[in-house]
Amino acid sequence: MNCWRHFRTRQELYHFERTVSVTFRLSNSAFLRMPVSKREEPKNAGQPSGLPKLPVPPLKETLEMYLKCMSHLIPEDQFKNTKSIVEKFGAPGGVGELLQKKLLERHKEKDNWVYDYWLEDMYLNNRLALPVNSSPVMVFPEQNFRGQNDVLSYAAHLISGVLKYKSLIDSNNLPVEEGRGQQAGKTMCMDQYKKVFTSYRLPGPKTDNLVVHKSTERPDPEQIIVACKNQFFALDVGINFCQLSEKDLYTQLERIKKMADSEEERQPAIGLLTSDGRTQWAKARSVLMQDSTNRDSLDMIERCLCLVCLDDPSGIELTDSNRASLMLHGGGKDKNGGNRWYDKPMQFVIGADGCCGVVCEHSPFEGIVLVKCTEYLLSYVSSSSSRLVRAASVSELPAPKRLRWKCSPEIHALLTDAADKLQRLVQNLEMNVYQFNSYGKDFIKKQKMSPDAFVQVALQLTYYRRHGRLVPTYESASIRRFQEGRVDNIRSSTPEALAFVKAMSNSSNFTDAEKMEKFKTAIEAQISYTRLAVAGNAIDNHLLGLREVAKELKIETPELFTDPTYLTSIQFMLSTSQVPTTEKMFCCYGPVVPNGYGACYNPQADHIIFCVSSFNDCAETNSDLFVKTLDGCLMEMQDLCRKWNTQATPEKKEGTPKLMKNGRKS
């Protein structure tokens, strides 16, 4: 079918579509600007039916688990005081019962009682800059581009893959996922996929808004924004519902590259403003919005499908650690730090030097969605790389549009300030990407242990060896088996983990059998809490809900939430996440507190990739030393397993307590 048969040229069609687009935007802009939490949305047609609601855990069980989780992480006197506060909060007729009752009422009224509370607390209320502090990245395998043609061919092919993946989402043809591990066989909520290419994080002075545009509300040509040399260009990827061919995409990217090289047309590096703190960026955006030229440019960026960032060479050695750092912050103002727009959920980075990956604004969806999308794209690119285009199209195409900006002296001052702060962030980040090659998940499984639990206990041992104590630890646990489910927290620094790491650090006082028993008990405690979390019964979301209900009722903040123990409990000095992949790529992110570590890991059959981050201005933390210690701990744990396997003959086991599946002695 000829899509352009009613028009004499593609330019005529292009101008017609732009006219329709402007008319539609004027009539619908107020609706589209509404935050997702404040407007009715059509139900996801691709959503599996019959998903249960997230339960509200029993108050008594949450309070008991809270005390257990914190008892060994704080001084004894402080714990006694906290225990008294918790008992008062949970007493019959107390404020805890009132708040629990209100949460149960909310459970009846909402598809997911914690979703809005969680989204605001985890992301939208956070005032820190997005790069490093919030946005994770996926680092692709290093590419060997021989020149500009290879770069643009790769970009055209990637964009084609993006459009095909989006069509799968829009047509509800993505396979409905089922859980693995602790959630094996459970159907997963697919709602997050609908936000991958349709959402935008809008900055606000006190809190941000997550805005979601529905595909059915987009009659104008779908656009991708291409960033090149800190300039932004609108690229229509389809005309009259027909997707551009890869040759057409290549032609348009080639045009964009030439336009970006023009010094006379060069615009300020406005993208730097999005790297600033959220309140500062909200202020800058409000100033930009005073001019109609800026409003048009902002509108195009905020409504586009995604960004494709064509980066200049960084000029540094592309080690895994350096590539991870570059993906997190772009290298700062003097490299590609301004070649970004951090509010968009998906920014595909294609560096002329082969440094490629994707930057993710995390509020619309979880890491598994990012992984599934990027695995599809890498497979798409690699499976048909021989078809990569290397010549321009002969089709008649309208030129891509350069986004223009009118900047007042105030904007120029804000740009300078944002650039300086980004540069300090670049200098402050210490990233170490380390591939542990001595063994992987296959060896761990042979020990009849969970690879995730094994690595989590290893991280606890490492932290203890480095700092002499355990600290509140965050490991994300998916609760997508429930309607609108996102995550809860697995608190990995258990009392059982502490007992194990102490035994390993005082080897002369414990036999191998005793250490192995404590090891298995720590593993089982980790698995037990994981089960609790994925079933919707962990403590963090529940305590958050109780706290937020108290705010809504405008009652005095319960002492439980002003207690130093609670404030300590939500300062996650070790923020961890397992992000396994089937393609050769890895995920990383920054620490979530100034004196903490980010620790992302990717267990493979015969190796484990660790991405450990910290801040240079914290004297206590050091990524390189953490990784060195981690390597030693993993080797010690393997050695312990091997010794136990050698010694554990029936004769030598006599007198040694056997461990049942629940970790108890028989």
XYZ file of C-alpha atoms in Angstrom:
666
model
C 0.000 0.000 0.000
C 1.319 3.445 -0.934
C 1.078 5.558 2.182
C 1.635 8.850 0.330
C -0.844 8.370 -2.544
C -3.054 11.358 -1.555
C -0.089 13.749 -1.492
C 2.148 14.897 -4.332
C 5.305 14.869 -2.206
C 6.378 13.691 1.249
C 6.858 17.342 2.191
C 3.133 17.989 1.608
C 2.255 15.046 3.840
C 4.747 16.218 6.449
C 3.231 19.730 6.608
C -0.272 18.280 6.764
C 0.655 16.099 9.728
C 2.330 18.973 11.537
C -0.906 21.027 11.139
C -2.966 18.192 12.581
C -0.419 17.847 15.376
C -0.603 21.519 16.390
C -4.430 21.441 16.423
C -4.455 18.324 18.570
C -1.875 19.664 21.008
C -3.805 22.880 21.583
C -6.962 20.954 22.440
C -5.339 18.259 24.574
C -2.294 19.848 26.193
C -4.007 20.384 29.547
C -4.937 16.704 29.761
C -1.513 15.503 28.688
C 0.228 17.679 31.274
C -1.642 16.032 34.103
C 0.479 13.770 36.309
C -0.295 10.105 35.901
C -1.671 9.877 39.430
C -4.303 12.586 38.779
C -6.109 11.443 35.621
C -8.112 8.439 34.549
C -6.313 6.140 32.135
C -7.538 3.280 29.978
C -6.831 -0.140 31.414
C -3.869 -1.946 29.916
C -5.356 -4.299 27.329
C -2.279 -6.483 27.543
C -2.445 -6.812 31.291
C -3.020 -10.367 32.550
C -6.432 -10.617 34.167
C -7.011 -11.764 37.692
C -3.837 -10.509 39.310
C -4.309 -10.223 43.075
C -3.983 -7.004 45.008
C -0.881 -6.368 47.081
C -1.732 -7.442 50.651
C -1.404 -5.242 53.718
C 0.796 -7.249 56.119
C -0.373 -7.790 59.705
C 0.813 -4.922 61.895
C 2.137 -7.166 64.665
C 4.315 -9.177 62.265
C 5.773 -6.077 60.632
C 6.700 -4.523 63.978
C 8.300 -7.750 65.198
C 10.316 -8.085 61.981
C 11.361 -4.423 62.177
C 12.832 -5.007 65.618
C 14.581 -8.168 64.447
C 16.070 -6.366 61.445
C 17.507 -3.553 63.573
C 18.388 -5.302 66.860
C 21.997 -6.081 65.854
C 22.660 -2.889 63.880
C 22.327 -0.334 66.690
C 23.652 0.030 70.263
C 21.857 -1.983 72.940
C 20.562 1.066 74.845
C 19.151 2.543 71.651
C 17.454 -0.722 70.822
C 15.777 -0.871 74.238
C 14.330 2.588 73.654
C 13.201 1.654 70.146
C 11.539 -1.494 71.425
C 9.538 0.577 73.910
C 8.477 2.989 71.134
C 7.420 0.112 68.876
C 5.410 -1.571 71.649
C 3.594 1.689 72.338
C 2.869 2.178 68.630
C 1.442 -1.342 68.269
C -0.490 -1.460 71.557
C -4.230 -2.208 71.427
C -6.127 1.007 70.737
C -2.905 2.799 69.856
C -2.062 4.928 66.837
C -0.678 1.911 64.992
C -4.081 0.212 64.971
C -5.711 3.399 63.652
C -3.221 3.732 60.821
C -3.474 0.026 59.988
C -7.261 0.342 59.758
C -6.893 3.247 57.318
C -4.429 1.252 55.215
C -6.898 -1.643 55.020
C -9.567 0.801 53.822
C -7.139 2.124 51.218
C -6.460 -1.457 50.130
C -10.143 -1.841 49.251
C -10.250 1.414 47.296
C -6.994 1.186 45.310
C -5.598 -1.329 42.831
C -2.333 -1.036 44.756
C -2.427 0.659 48.139
C 1.295 1.549 48.261
C 2.005 2.515 44.638
C 1.557 6.294 44.916
C 3.269 6.475 48.317
C 6.197 4.401 47.049
C 6.616 6.293 43.768
C 6.742 9.649 45.510
C 9.014 8.506 48.324
C 11.439 6.526 46.156
C 11.682 8.925 43.233
C 9.425 11.954 42.805
C 10.144 13.607 46.161
C 13.890 13.051 45.837
C 15.613 16.378 45.118
C 19.008 14.970 44.127
C 20.273 15.188 40.549
C 19.275 12.182 38.422
C 22.693 11.226 36.978
C 24.610 8.876 39.309
C 22.193 9.405 42.225
C 19.067 7.918 40.675
C 19.345 6.831 37.047
C 20.817 3.371 36.422
C 22.528 2.578 33.138
C 23.025 -0.472 30.983
C 26.471 -0.699 29.379
C 26.523 -2.457 26.002
C 29.479 -4.409 24.602
C 32.120 -2.047 23.234
C 31.635 -1.477 19.507
C 34.414 -1.310 16.932
C 33.222 1.520 14.683
C 35.524 2.193 11.739
C 34.053 5.601 11.034
C 30.920 7.749 10.937
C 29.116 5.405 8.526
C 29.347 2.571 11.041
C 28.072 4.795 13.860
C 25.063 6.010 11.891
C 24.323 2.508 10.573
C 24.319 1.155 14.122
C 22.073 4.029 15.249
C 19.628 3.489 12.366
C 19.412 -0.210 13.130
C 18.928 0.426 16.840
C 16.128 2.932 16.152
C 14.447 0.382 13.881
C 14.625 -2.113 16.743
C 13.147 0.441 19.156
C 10.180 0.992 16.840
C 9.597 -2.749 16.449
C 9.738 -3.257 20.222
C 7.330 -0.371 20.771
C 4.915 -1.909 18.264
C 4.998 -5.126 20.310
C 4.080 -3.129 23.405
C 1.326 -1.130 21.666
C -0.244 -4.228 20.116
C -0.051 -6.148 23.393
C 2.105 -8.792 21.744
C 4.811 -8.929 24.371
C 4.674 -12.339 26.059
C 3.154 -12.131 29.519
C 6.019 -12.851 31.879
C 6.136 -15.452 34.596
C 8.291 -15.210 37.667
C 11.478 -17.137 38.342
C 13.128 -18.327 41.518
C 10.917 -17.518 44.488
C 8.118 -16.436 42.113
C 8.308 -19.358 39.691
C 5.026 -19.862 37.857
C 3.498 -16.584 39.052
C 2.101 -14.295 36.337
C 3.727 -10.859 36.382
C 2.067 -7.452 35.996
C 2.983 -5.994 32.568
C 1.825 -2.433 33.288
C 5.352 -0.975 33.437
C 6.069 -1.759 29.782
C 3.394 0.727 28.695
C 5.483 3.540 30.174
C 8.819 2.750 28.500
C 8.294 5.050 25.498
C 5.368 7.167 26.666
C 6.419 8.728 29.966
C 8.360 11.721 31.179
C 9.538 12.902 34.594
C 8.445 16.510 34.923
C 10.515 18.472 37.479
C 8.738 20.372 40.252
C 9.919 22.725 43.000
C 9.025 20.251 45.777
C 8.050 17.063 44.003
C 8.199 15.830 40.423
C 5.333 14.413 38.370
C 5.426 11.262 36.275
C 3.507 12.154 33.106
C 2.341 9.374 30.804
C 1.048 9.916 27.270
C -1.061 7.144 25.811
C -0.206 6.033 22.283
C -3.829 6.547 21.252
C -3.430 10.230 22.137
C -0.635 10.767 19.559
C -1.967 11.526 16.068
C 1.164 13.518 15.188
C 4.223 11.787 13.718
C 6.069 9.808 16.351
C 9.398 11.435 17.068
C 12.731 10.488 18.483
C 14.987 13.263 19.711
C 18.555 12.909 18.511
C 21.235 14.607 20.625
C 24.484 15.452 18.868
C 27.181 17.877 20.055
C 24.842 19.066 22.831
C 22.214 20.012 20.212
C 18.762 18.452 19.937
C 16.966 17.463 16.742
C 13.430 16.168 16.222
C 13.398 13.132 13.937
C 10.024 11.944 12.653
C 10.339 8.160 12.533
C 7.090 7.577 10.687
C 4.810 9.343 8.268
C 1.119 8.541 7.963
C 1.592 5.492 10.189
C 4.374 4.118 7.993
C 7.710 3.580 9.687
C 10.796 5.002 8.008
C 13.100 2.414 6.517
C 16.587 2.004 7.926
C 17.979 3.736 4.846
C 15.644 6.666 5.507
C 16.741 6.722 9.149
C 20.384 6.654 8.082
C 19.770 9.603 5.730
C 18.109 11.623 8.483
C 20.875 10.850 10.973
C 23.459 11.892 8.401
C 21.619 15.186 7.961
C 21.503 15.686 11.713
C 25.235 15.088 11.982
C 25.900 17.779 9.359
C 23.487 20.195 11.030
C 25.168 19.627 14.402
C 28.573 20.421 12.911
C 27.405 23.908 11.883
C 29.015 26.415 14.268
C 26.724 29.248 13.089
C 23.591 27.395 14.214
C 25.022 26.152 17.510
C 22.613 26.411 20.466
C 23.464 26.457 24.215
C 23.899 23.041 25.879
C 20.456 23.163 27.504
C 20.589 19.473 28.394
C 22.994 20.328 31.218
C 20.064 21.838 33.124
C 18.450 18.386 33.406
C 21.552 17.113 35.230
C 21.006 19.573 38.085
C 19.099 18.988 41.320
C 15.399 18.616 40.704
C 14.371 21.856 42.415
C 17.019 23.827 40.517
C 15.981 22.263 37.201
C 12.312 23.007 37.942
C 13.254 26.666 38.456
C 15.250 26.763 35.215
C 12.424 25.090 33.302
C 9.900 27.650 34.545
C 12.174 30.413 33.215
C 12.529 28.638 29.862
C 8.760 28.247 29.606
C 8.307 32.018 29.511
C 9.333 32.002 25.831
C 7.238 30.304 23.127
C 10.317 29.010 21.264
C 11.477 27.221 24.392
C 7.991 25.886 25.081
C 7.852 24.287 21.637
C 11.259 22.679 22.097
C 10.414 21.397 25.571
C 7.110 20.008 24.292
C 8.850 18.009 21.568
C 11.356 16.522 24.006
C 8.787 15.728 26.653
C 6.488 13.960 24.159
C 9.122 12.059 22.145
C 9.525 8.287 22.301
C 13.120 8.357 23.512
C 16.504 9.987 22.926
C 19.345 8.751 20.776
C 22.587 10.410 21.888
C 25.352 10.483 19.281
C 28.387 11.088 21.478
C 31.788 12.411 20.506
C 34.824 10.295 21.472
C 35.579 10.673 25.187
C 39.336 10.586 24.755
C 39.888 8.151 27.615
C 40.689 4.444 27.764
C 37.457 2.478 27.478
C 37.843 0.074 30.380
C 34.632 -1.413 31.768
C 34.835 0.948 34.749
C 35.352 3.999 32.549
C 32.542 3.025 30.204
C 30.230 2.601 33.196
C 31.177 6.039 34.539
C 30.757 7.678 31.133
C 27.329 6.130 30.770
C 26.281 7.435 34.204
C 27.334 11.078 33.706
C 28.564 11.541 30.146
C 32.005 12.632 31.285
C 30.848 16.070 32.398
C 30.527 19.436 30.698
C 33.690 19.078 28.585
C 32.692 15.698 27.124
C 29.127 14.472 26.579
C 27.443 15.527 29.822
C 25.295 18.075 27.969
C 24.356 15.589 25.246
C 21.588 14.174 27.442
C 18.058 14.894 28.615
C 17.839 13.042 31.916
C 14.065 13.319 32.358
C 13.383 10.847 29.530
C 13.140 7.203 30.607
C 15.211 5.843 27.711
C 18.350 7.498 26.310
C 20.299 5.296 23.921
C 23.945 6.387 23.859
C 26.043 5.647 20.783
C 29.597 6.905 21.121
C 31.844 7.412 18.102
C 34.539 5.607 20.109
C 32.326 2.536 20.606
C 31.065 3.384 24.118
C 27.378 2.501 23.918
C 24.516 1.817 26.287
C 21.289 3.195 27.665
C 20.552 5.667 30.483
C 17.293 4.988 32.311
C 15.135 7.407 34.293
C 13.934 4.912 36.853
C 10.557 6.190 38.049
C 8.316 4.596 35.359
C 9.643 1.038 35.488
C 11.995 -1.438 37.148
C 15.308 -2.893 36.021
C 13.798 -6.082 34.582
C 11.861 -3.983 32.046
C 15.074 -2.199 31.063
C 16.841 -5.558 30.742
C 14.106 -7.126 28.587
C 14.022 -4.127 26.251
C 17.780 -3.852 25.845
C 18.198 -7.600 25.379
C 15.676 -7.447 22.560
C 17.505 -4.518 20.947
C 20.972 -6.058 21.215
C 19.668 -9.325 19.792
C 17.941 -7.400 16.992
C 21.115 -5.512 16.101
C 23.455 -8.496 16.318
C 21.197 -10.984 14.530
C 21.097 -8.942 11.351
C 24.254 -6.847 11.518
C 25.064 -7.836 7.930
C 22.054 -5.787 6.862
C 23.295 -2.581 8.478
C 22.811 0.225 6.004
C 25.846 2.148 4.852
C 24.309 4.382 2.196
C 21.794 7.196 2.210
C 18.218 6.764 1.029
C 17.123 8.267 -2.284
C 13.681 9.030 -0.843
C 12.468 12.597 -0.569
C 12.383 13.329 3.165
C 11.592 16.480 5.157
C 14.645 17.739 7.024
C 14.915 16.974 10.759
C 14.136 19.972 12.931
C 16.750 21.605 15.133
C 15.319 22.514 18.532
C 16.030 26.138 19.330
C 16.340 27.964 22.613
C 16.106 31.568 23.692
C 18.212 32.009 26.804
C 18.102 34.931 29.172
C 21.120 35.900 31.298
C 19.430 33.995 34.138
C 19.400 30.781 32.055
C 23.055 31.224 31.119
C 23.917 31.603 34.816
C 21.902 28.470 35.665
C 23.669 26.578 32.867
C 27.066 27.520 34.262
C 26.021 26.440 37.749
C 24.598 23.119 36.513
C 27.755 22.401 34.485
C 29.973 23.031 37.504
C 27.895 20.741 39.712
C 27.923 17.975 37.116
C 31.693 18.279 36.904
C 31.994 17.864 40.676
C 29.764 14.794 40.459
C 32.002 13.352 37.727
C 35.100 13.861 39.858
C 33.401 12.452 42.943
C 32.234 9.125 41.513
C 34.469 6.088 42.016
C 33.328 3.142 39.916
C 34.850 -0.317 39.782
C 33.476 -2.888 37.349
C 34.980 -6.243 38.204
C 34.516 -9.655 36.638
C 35.059 -12.405 39.177
C 36.221 -15.382 37.110
C 36.972 -18.096 39.687
C 33.409 -19.400 39.595
C 29.844 -18.411 38.851
C 26.313 -19.504 39.616
C 26.924 -23.077 38.402
C 29.323 -23.747 41.286
C 26.926 -22.130 43.756
C 24.018 -24.248 42.560
C 26.140 -27.378 42.997
C 26.345 -26.436 46.677
C 22.521 -26.499 46.654
C 22.473 -22.785 47.452
C 20.678 -19.848 45.899
C 23.157 -17.782 43.806
C 21.453 -14.533 44.832
C 21.505 -15.403 48.538
C 25.129 -16.547 48.230
C 26.202 -13.216 46.697
C 24.224 -11.234 49.254
C 25.963 -13.014 52.126
C 29.296 -12.416 50.359
C 28.518 -8.684 50.235
C 27.741 -8.706 53.953
C 31.038 -10.448 54.688
C 32.859 -7.925 52.510
C 31.273 -4.940 54.221
C 32.050 -6.391 57.642
C 35.676 -6.995 56.682
C 36.028 -3.441 55.392
C 34.114 -1.590 58.114
C 33.813 -3.888 61.135
C 30.019 -3.821 61.244
C 26.876 -4.470 59.232
C 24.554 -1.700 58.046
C 21.005 -1.437 56.681
C 21.115 -3.025 53.243
C 18.728 -2.684 50.332
C 18.091 -5.424 47.798
C 15.163 -4.870 45.469
C 12.491 -7.577 45.454
C 9.932 -7.630 42.667
C 6.272 -7.604 43.665
C 5.011 -7.669 40.076
C 2.851 -10.701 40.851
C 0.389 -8.099 42.187
C -1.562 -5.381 40.393
C 0.683 -2.369 39.648
C 3.439 -4.099 41.617
C 6.894 -2.512 41.696
C 9.369 -3.542 44.427
C 9.875 -3.936 48.144
C 13.136 -4.315 50.052
C 14.958 -7.475 51.091
C 16.912 -6.546 54.232
C 20.039 -8.614 53.716
C 21.959 -7.599 56.836
C 20.258 -10.256 58.953
C 21.295 -11.408 62.447
C 22.165 -14.742 60.853
C 24.483 -12.995 58.353
C 26.186 -11.212 61.238
C 26.779 -14.522 63.041
C 28.352 -15.960 59.893
C 30.634 -13.020 59.112
C 31.853 -12.958 62.711
C 32.683 -16.655 62.520
C 34.554 -16.152 59.239
C 36.485 -13.242 60.722
C 37.476 -15.253 63.819
C 38.389 -18.484 62.091
C 40.534 -19.854 64.901
C 37.519 -19.915 67.233
C 35.253 -21.909 64.921
C 35.547 -25.247 63.166
C 34.741 -25.571 59.469
C 31.579 -27.431 60.404
C 30.464 -24.569 62.656
C 31.223 -21.977 59.991
C 29.371 -24.018 57.395
C 26.354 -24.319 59.649
C 26.285 -20.547 60.163
C 26.768 -20.052 56.426
C 23.779 -22.219 55.568
C 21.703 -20.546 58.257
C 22.564 -17.122 56.812
C 21.643 -18.342 53.322
C 18.326 -19.673 54.564
C 17.568 -16.410 56.425
C 18.189 -14.505 53.202
C 15.916 -16.836 51.253
C 13.249 -16.626 53.943
C 13.172 -12.824 53.837
C 13.113 -12.930 50.028
C 10.022 -15.132 50.168
C 8.450 -12.694 52.591
C 9.193 -9.732 50.313
C 8.001 -11.174 46.997
C 4.789 -12.289 48.718
C 4.121 -8.651 49.644
C 4.811 -9.083 53.353
C 8.124 -7.263 53.836
C 8.319 -4.331 56.224
C 9.520 -1.335 54.204
C 6.438 -0.642 52.088
C 4.198 -1.307 55.080
C 6.025 1.137 57.346
C 6.025 3.705 54.528
C 2.275 3.318 54.139
C 1.668 3.764 57.876
C 3.841 6.885 57.880
C 2.098 8.419 54.876
C -1.397 7.684 56.204
C -0.449 9.574 59.379
C 0.460 12.572 57.203
C -2.830 12.386 55.336
C -4.750 12.285 58.598
C -2.757 15.352 59.706
C -2.000 13.785 63.062
C 1.234 14.260 64.947
C 4.001 12.169 63.420
C 4.183 8.960 65.466
C 7.377 8.635 67.508
C 8.188 5.448 65.607
C 9.030 7.557 62.540
C 11.062 10.205 64.350
C 13.073 7.653 66.306
C 16.781 7.649 65.290
C 16.538 3.905 64.704
C 13.920 4.356 61.991
C 15.965 7.114 60.358
C 18.982 4.805 60.423
C 16.937 1.940 58.996
C 16.198 3.848 55.771
C 19.775 5.042 55.196
C 20.912 2.244 52.932
C 24.691 2.363 53.051
C 24.786 -0.775 50.950
C 22.360 -0.589 48.028
C 22.356 -3.798 46.004
C 20.552 -5.371 43.096
C 20.891 -8.541 41.058
C 20.512 -7.716 37.347
C 21.180 -10.893 35.337
C 21.360 -10.633 31.551
C 21.470 -13.032 28.640
C 23.351 -10.566 26.419
C 26.902 -9.337 27.050
C 26.061 -6.188 28.964
C 25.924 -5.043 32.559
C 23.965 -2.629 34.736
C 25.348 -0.139 37.229
C 24.297 2.834 39.372
C 25.650 5.134 42.046
C 25.368 4.994 45.844
C 22.083 6.204 47.350
C 23.703 7.904 50.366
C 26.922 9.972 50.552
C 28.767 7.392 52.676
C 27.459 4.283 50.966
C 28.093 1.833 48.155
C 26.115 0.879 45.106
C 26.644 -2.813 44.339
C 25.009 -4.283 41.252
C 25.835 -7.840 40.218
C 25.208 -10.086 37.242
C 25.727 -13.806 37.987
C 26.632 -15.896 34.935
C 27.389 -19.619 34.673
C 31.148 -19.373 35.247
C 31.680 -15.781 36.397
C 30.001 -12.894 38.219
C 30.149 -9.248 37.138
C 30.163 -6.737 39.988
C 29.696 -2.978 39.557
C 30.653 -1.213 42.794
C 30.329 2.545 43.199
C 31.149 5.007 45.968
C 32.049 8.670 46.380
C 35.618 9.920 46.543
C 34.800 12.641 49.066
C 33.821 10.003 51.666
C 36.918 8.895 53.564
C 35.186 5.703 54.780
C 34.278 4.181 51.419
C 36.517 2.953 48.617
C 35.240 0.961 45.645
C 38.617 -0.500 44.730
C 39.263 -1.781 48.250
C 35.709 -3.094 48.489
C 36.169 -5.093 45.283
C 39.554 -6.414 46.415
C 38.015 -7.543 49.695
C 35.017 -9.029 47.898
C 37.306 -11.146 45.729
C 38.987 -12.562 48.828
C 35.654 -13.233 50.547
C 34.276 -15.107 47.556
C 37.403 -17.257 47.457
C 37.129 -17.992 51.198
C 33.492 -18.999 50.784
C 34.405 -21.337 47.938
C 37.212 -22.796 50.020
C 34.805 -23.368 52.925
C 32.358 -25.145 50.614
C 35.088 -27.360 49.184
C 36.424 -28.267 52.605
C 32.936 -29.118 53.761
C 32.288 -31.234 50.676
C 35.530 -33.128 51.305
C 34.917 -33.632 55.011
C 31.197 -34.313 54.872
C 31.392 -38.109 54.669
C 28.804 -40.032 56.720
C 31.463 -40.946 59.292
C 32.689 -37.375 59.780
C 29.167 -35.984 59.897
C 28.333 -37.896 63.073
C 27.701 -35.529 65.899
C 27.252 -32.568 63.528
C 23.742 -31.114 63.598
C 21.925 -31.646 60.332
C 20.245 -28.689 58.670
C 16.705 -28.999 57.488
C 15.332 -26.857 54.640
C 14.136 -24.238 57.085
C 17.638 -23.859 58.537
C 16.696 -25.400 61.897
C 18.650 -28.156 63.606
C 17.135 -31.603 63.625
